[in-house]
C-alpha positions as a printed Julia matrix, in Angstrom:
194×3 Matrix{Float64}:
  46.92  -58.58  -43.56
  50.15  -56.68  -43.14
  48.46  -53.46  -44.12
  45.89  -53.94  -41.45
  48.47  -54.52  -38.74
  50.46  -51.58  -39.99
  47.36  -49.36  -39.85
  46.55  -50.53  -36.28
  50.06  -49.85  -35.18
  49.89  -46.36  -36.67
  46.7   -45.65  -34.73
  48.44  -46.6   -31.51
  51.51  -44.55  -32.35
  49.51  -41.46  -33.41
  47.36  -41.39  -30.28
  47.63  -38.03  -28.55
  49.75  -38.22  -25.48
  48.55  -36.68  -22.26
  51.07  -34.2   -21.06
  52.07  -34.52  -17.5
  52.27  -30.72  -17.33
  48.61  -30.2   -18.38
  46.6   -27.97  -16.01
  43.95  -29.72  -14.01
  40.51  -28.07  -13.65
  39.47  -27.2   -10.1
  36.19  -25.8    -8.91
  37.97  -23.01   -7.05
  39.58  -21.65  -10.22
  36.22  -20.26  -11.39
  35.12  -16.63  -11.0
  31.76  -17.84   -9.7
  33.45  -18.89   -6.48
  34.09  -15.21   -5.75
  30.85  -13.8    -7.2
  28.36  -16.1    -5.49
  29.35  -15.2    -1.89
  29.41  -11.49   -2.78
  25.9   -11.71   -4.27
  24.63  -13.69   -1.27
  26.08  -11.14    1.18
  24.54   -8.27   -0.82
  21.13  -10.01   -0.79
  21.43  -10.57    2.96
  22.2    -6.89    3.58
  19.29   -5.75    1.38
  16.86   -8.14    3.05
  17.95   -7.02    6.53
  17.48   -3.39    5.5
  14.01   -4.05    4.04
  12.91   -6.04    7.09
  14.05   -3.34    9.51
  12.2    -0.74    7.42
   9.07   -2.9     7.51
   9.32   -3.25   11.3
   9.81    0.5    11.71
   6.71    1.2     9.61
   4.62   -1.38   11.45
   5.62    0.01   14.83
   3.89    3.3    13.98
   0.32    2.1    14.51
  -1.27    5.53   14.05
   0.67    6.07   10.84
  -0.4     2.71    9.48
  -4.04    3.44   10.37
  -3.75    6.8     8.63
  -2.22    5.19    5.57
  -4.93    2.52    5.31
  -7.9     4.69    6.33
  -9.08    5.5     2.8
  -8.81    1.89    1.67
 -10.78    0.68    4.69
 -13.44    3.37    4.2
 -13.87    2.4     0.53
 -14.16   -1.26    1.51
 -16.83   -0.46    4.12
 -18.72    1.72    1.65
 -18.75   -1.12   -0.88
 -20.17   -3.33    1.83
 -22.78   -0.64    2.58
 -23.64   -0.46   -1.14
 -24.29   -4.21   -1.15
 -26.68   -3.73    1.79
 -28.43   -0.95   -0.14
 -28.77   -3.23   -3.16
 -30.31   -5.91   -0.93
 -32.68   -3.25    0.45
 -31.39   -3.68    4.03
 -31.65   -0.02    4.99
 -30.73   -0.23    8.67
 -27.48   -2.06    8.04
 -26.72    0.28    5.12
 -27.16    3.33    7.36
 -25.03    1.8    10.11
 -22.26    0.74    7.75
 -22.15    4.15    6.02
 -21.91    5.99    9.32
 -19.26    3.64   10.66
 -17.23    3.97    7.45
 -17.29    7.75    7.65
 -16.53    8.0    11.37
 -13.67    5.49   11.27
 -12.24    7.24    8.22
 -12.22   10.57   10.04
 -10.8     9.04   13.21
  -7.98    7.15   11.48
  -7.1     9.64    8.75
  -6.8    12.66   11.01
  -5.59   10.85   14.16
  -8.54   12.11   16.17
  -9.32   10.84   19.64
 -12.7     9.3    20.29
 -13.38   12.15   22.69
 -12.98   14.68   19.84
 -15.13   12.65   17.5
 -18.17   14.86   17.04
 -19.56   16.62   14.02
 -18.3    20.0    15.16
 -14.92   18.55   16.22
 -14.47   17.0    12.77
 -15.44   20.25   11.08
 -12.98   22.22   13.17
 -10.18   19.73   12.51
 -10.76   19.78    8.75
 -10.97   23.57    8.63
  -7.7    23.81   10.58
  -6.1    21.63    7.89
  -7.3    24.09    5.19
  -9.88   21.77    3.67
 -12.42   23.58    1.5
 -15.35   24.9     3.58
 -17.97   23.55    1.14
 -16.5    20.06    1.49
 -16.53   20.43    5.27
 -20.17   21.57    5.24
 -21.14   18.69    2.95
 -19.4    16.3     5.34
 -21.31   17.82    8.28
 -24.59   17.43    6.42
 -23.83   13.79    5.63
 -22.89   13.04    9.24
 -26.07   14.7    10.53
 -28.14   12.8     8.01
 -26.5     9.51    9.01
 -27.17   10.2    12.67
 -30.76   11.15   11.94
 -31.33    7.97    9.96
 -29.65    5.76   12.57
 -31.25    7.14   15.7
 -34.63    8.54   14.69
 -37.88    6.85   15.51
 -39.33    8.09   12.22
 -39.36    5.04    9.97
 -40.59    6.96    6.93
 -37.15    8.54    6.44
 -34.94    6.16    4.49
 -31.47    6.24    3.05
 -30.93    6.12   -0.66
 -28.14    6.01   -3.21
 -27.49    9.76   -2.87
 -26.2     9.23    0.67
 -23.75    6.64   -0.64
 -22.66    8.81   -3.59
 -22.26   11.9    -1.4
 -20.14    9.97    1.09
 -17.84    8.63   -1.62
 -17.6    12.08   -3.17
 -16.72   13.76    0.14
 -14.01   11.21    0.98
 -12.45   11.53   -2.47
 -12.64   15.33   -2.26
 -10.9    15.35    1.12
  -8.18   13.04   -0.2
  -7.62   15.2    -3.28
  -7.32   18.33   -1.16
  -4.95   16.61    1.26
  -2.71   15.57   -1.64
  -2.6    19.1    -3.07
  -1.87   20.56    0.36
   0.93   18.04    0.82
   2.43   19.01   -2.55
   2.22   22.69   -1.66
   4.04   22.09    1.62
   6.82   20.19   -0.17
   7.53   22.84   -2.8
   9.77   25.62   -1.51
   8.56   29.19   -1.76
  10.72   30.74   -4.49
   9.19   34.2    -4.15
  10.35   34.68   -0.59
  13.47   36.82   -0.16
  16.56   35.04    0.99
  17.81   35.83    4.48
  20.86   38.06    4.68
């Protein structure tokens, strides 16, 4: 019995004592207290910058139309293709013509008053688009107008009209990209001014 009491007493005596000088832990002693506000302020600045850039881009309506013109034309041509598959020729002809005209109007910022076959040809030639592409475009536009407005019901549209339209739009886009790259690269052969 004495050994037990002695052992208990030893446990009490050997208990670690809490120092009165021990440092207390505070939330404000952490480095996160400084980092979190800095990160939040940086995120706020970045989001304000991105939102102002978005508003600036959206305010340029003609630029946004130009940027989205190819995507909208492709979407309309897919819709026209579905009409062709359903054998609804009149709606196919209308949708193909509308896709092509709206593409030309939006992509090249043309007024509705300038929107004619010859006006489109002149605009594309002034932008240095290949003359064969321009002639193909003119032929497609004339064919679309003939199919839409003729009284001759024996003339019908077919898959070649769709394929030619897609090919012309992609050709114009390719040429516009190469012309844009050429304009960006400086002419290294030109002599420097004195």
